[in-house]
């Protein structure tokens, strides 16, 4: 009565405080959504060597924020290239700011051919095209065919900050200049990847959320036949959803494509908790009337709902063990959102019911009208008990096959696997890699100490260094999978392969000295083009290679062979000069991310299992019961991820999040079922009758919550962004499988001799 008195006395104050908090929460949610930004290069933590190498590279050379664009019919002599490059180099008024310079460098294949054929290099046109082939111009299919060309744009810091508006400006300007529809204009590059992820992850999200809301409302009304109660549950869930978004802003964090699923997940989980509360409230009203029902319902629901909330948060918080930053943030904010959401529901729901008591609904319950007849629980339990050995055998065989399938799982972190088939970005990448060359960058930097240069006795040390750069570039091209490469050598005078510093002969010595002077005169050009830098300690020579994005290639093999080839050249030509190399760029990051995905999935799953299992043991006061209860929670993950392994479906970032999140959510129903079973057993019922008691009190809520959560999340499977889509349908499938685990497998375990472990100690 004391708790009822508290809810009754302070209900208006509590609801007013919640209403006053709505404005800052809504503002925080809007601010959080405005920060959505994606850059796959930033997904690995700073302590990883691959991340450190890329950060070091960005400090030494200008960051690789690049766009490459072309169009159908863009040939080397197309005059529209010159017009487009001129327009894109001009400052523009954009995003409310005046005269912003978006690009620090804009060039085209035509511009670079002219540069190579003019003084001081004076190469033949065919030589110039050959040096540019594979990274800015394509190779002609046959003699006399036109050469495909492209335009390369390197962003300023302002251009990167305003990249959405920048990309819209590029698209509009290109469309106006070339006079072609959007499907015949092709854009690619590291900057476009992030913008395309932003666009795909946010596309139609408002509509998906509206449909998710509609499903929740319909299932709530069909379940309870009360507009008022359905409205309470729905509005409270929306409040929790907004709070989960606002927390991101309040914590000073930012949104990304993975974090977009946090508010939707918190919404359906809040609905789930609300449904359990309503079902318990309905049982109290039906048996004891309206007087004090909210407080009594809260008292009955406190243990199972809070235990469910805490175990769900344990499953989500285990994702913090991941090394991928978006997954870490997802796990943290989703876990906090679930716990805070449960607290808000326990605070608001009884106050709402005290203030607006559903008297007509209660009257129908009292007369038996509208009472849901449910299942023939006695018959269900009889059949499960009779067939429990077969059920457990099938479960064991299925899980064994699933575990075998999991050992076959492969991961992917390629940009291509983040989008649905047929996406414009995939079409553009395929066009570029078919017409021009590979696009995924691999950066090689030779670090030559100045002490070794000063100690050299060669008359042509600059020529020696250029020879080494050329040899490394040639060695890189011999690695299967490496496409076009470019370095300072591409913009240097031609000289024969035999023209090395060890060559004898007065004539060649004189020619080498002439070349030495020419190379020295080109140092500043190399620096401006970002293929050479130096500092007081060393000279840095950059070789930029490319690997295909659209093909299935072994990145680990390419990286290993590339490093071995570079080391061989350095050992052969440098001796003991202490020359080092750094290999970085998108390819090493993709390779590391792919390695981490499976490692992180295993680590987070084991962590979640351990945390939840301990919680179950403590709750049930039995090690054996806690472990047995985990079977029905592990069953969905093993079954579905084993199936992915057998089917050869690669795991990406969305799938990786699902395995532990779903296990944490599946525990909700397990805890509710076991709690009601133990209550029945504690009241003196036999094990069989206690199972019937558990079915009668929570199976209806379990079905309702599975419908709401499963169907609500399934809507997001329509997203064109693969991680969101995969997360949605895997979560829905696992929740459906978890329902089978909790209503069939778990009762079969309890019906067997092992089930004695679930009986409360007397």
XYZ file of C-alpha atoms in Angstrom, residues 39-48 51 253-254 256 258-259 319-333 593 596-597 600 653 656-657:
38
model
C 34.233 6.997 -42.674
C 35.310 3.334 -42.705
C 38.950 4.416 -42.280
C 38.079 5.604 -38.759
C 36.453 2.359 -37.584
C 39.642 0.800 -36.177
C 41.079 2.126 -32.884
C 44.152 4.330 -32.820
C 46.299 1.687 -31.105
C 46.214 -0.659 -34.108
C 45.579 2.901 -37.966
C 29.413 11.246 -29.146
C 28.244 11.050 -32.766
C 27.082 6.525 -37.598
C 25.581 1.255 -37.097
C 24.297 3.531 -34.332
C 29.942 -5.703 -27.771
C 32.233 -3.165 -26.102
C 34.927 -5.850 -26.284
C 34.961 -5.351 -30.074
C 37.902 -3.477 -31.586
C 35.613 -1.869 -34.193
C 34.575 1.536 -32.860
C 30.994 1.663 -34.270
C 30.213 -1.683 -32.631
C 31.686 -0.513 -29.325
C 29.447 2.562 -29.365
C 26.401 0.543 -30.402
C 26.846 -1.894 -27.520
C 27.417 0.830 -24.942
C 24.551 3.150 -25.865
C 38.758 -5.186 -40.206
C 38.750 -8.453 -36.423
C 35.114 -9.161 -37.319
C 35.296 -9.749 -32.169
C 29.423 -5.579 -39.284
C 28.423 -9.437 -35.999
C 26.308 -7.217 -33.729
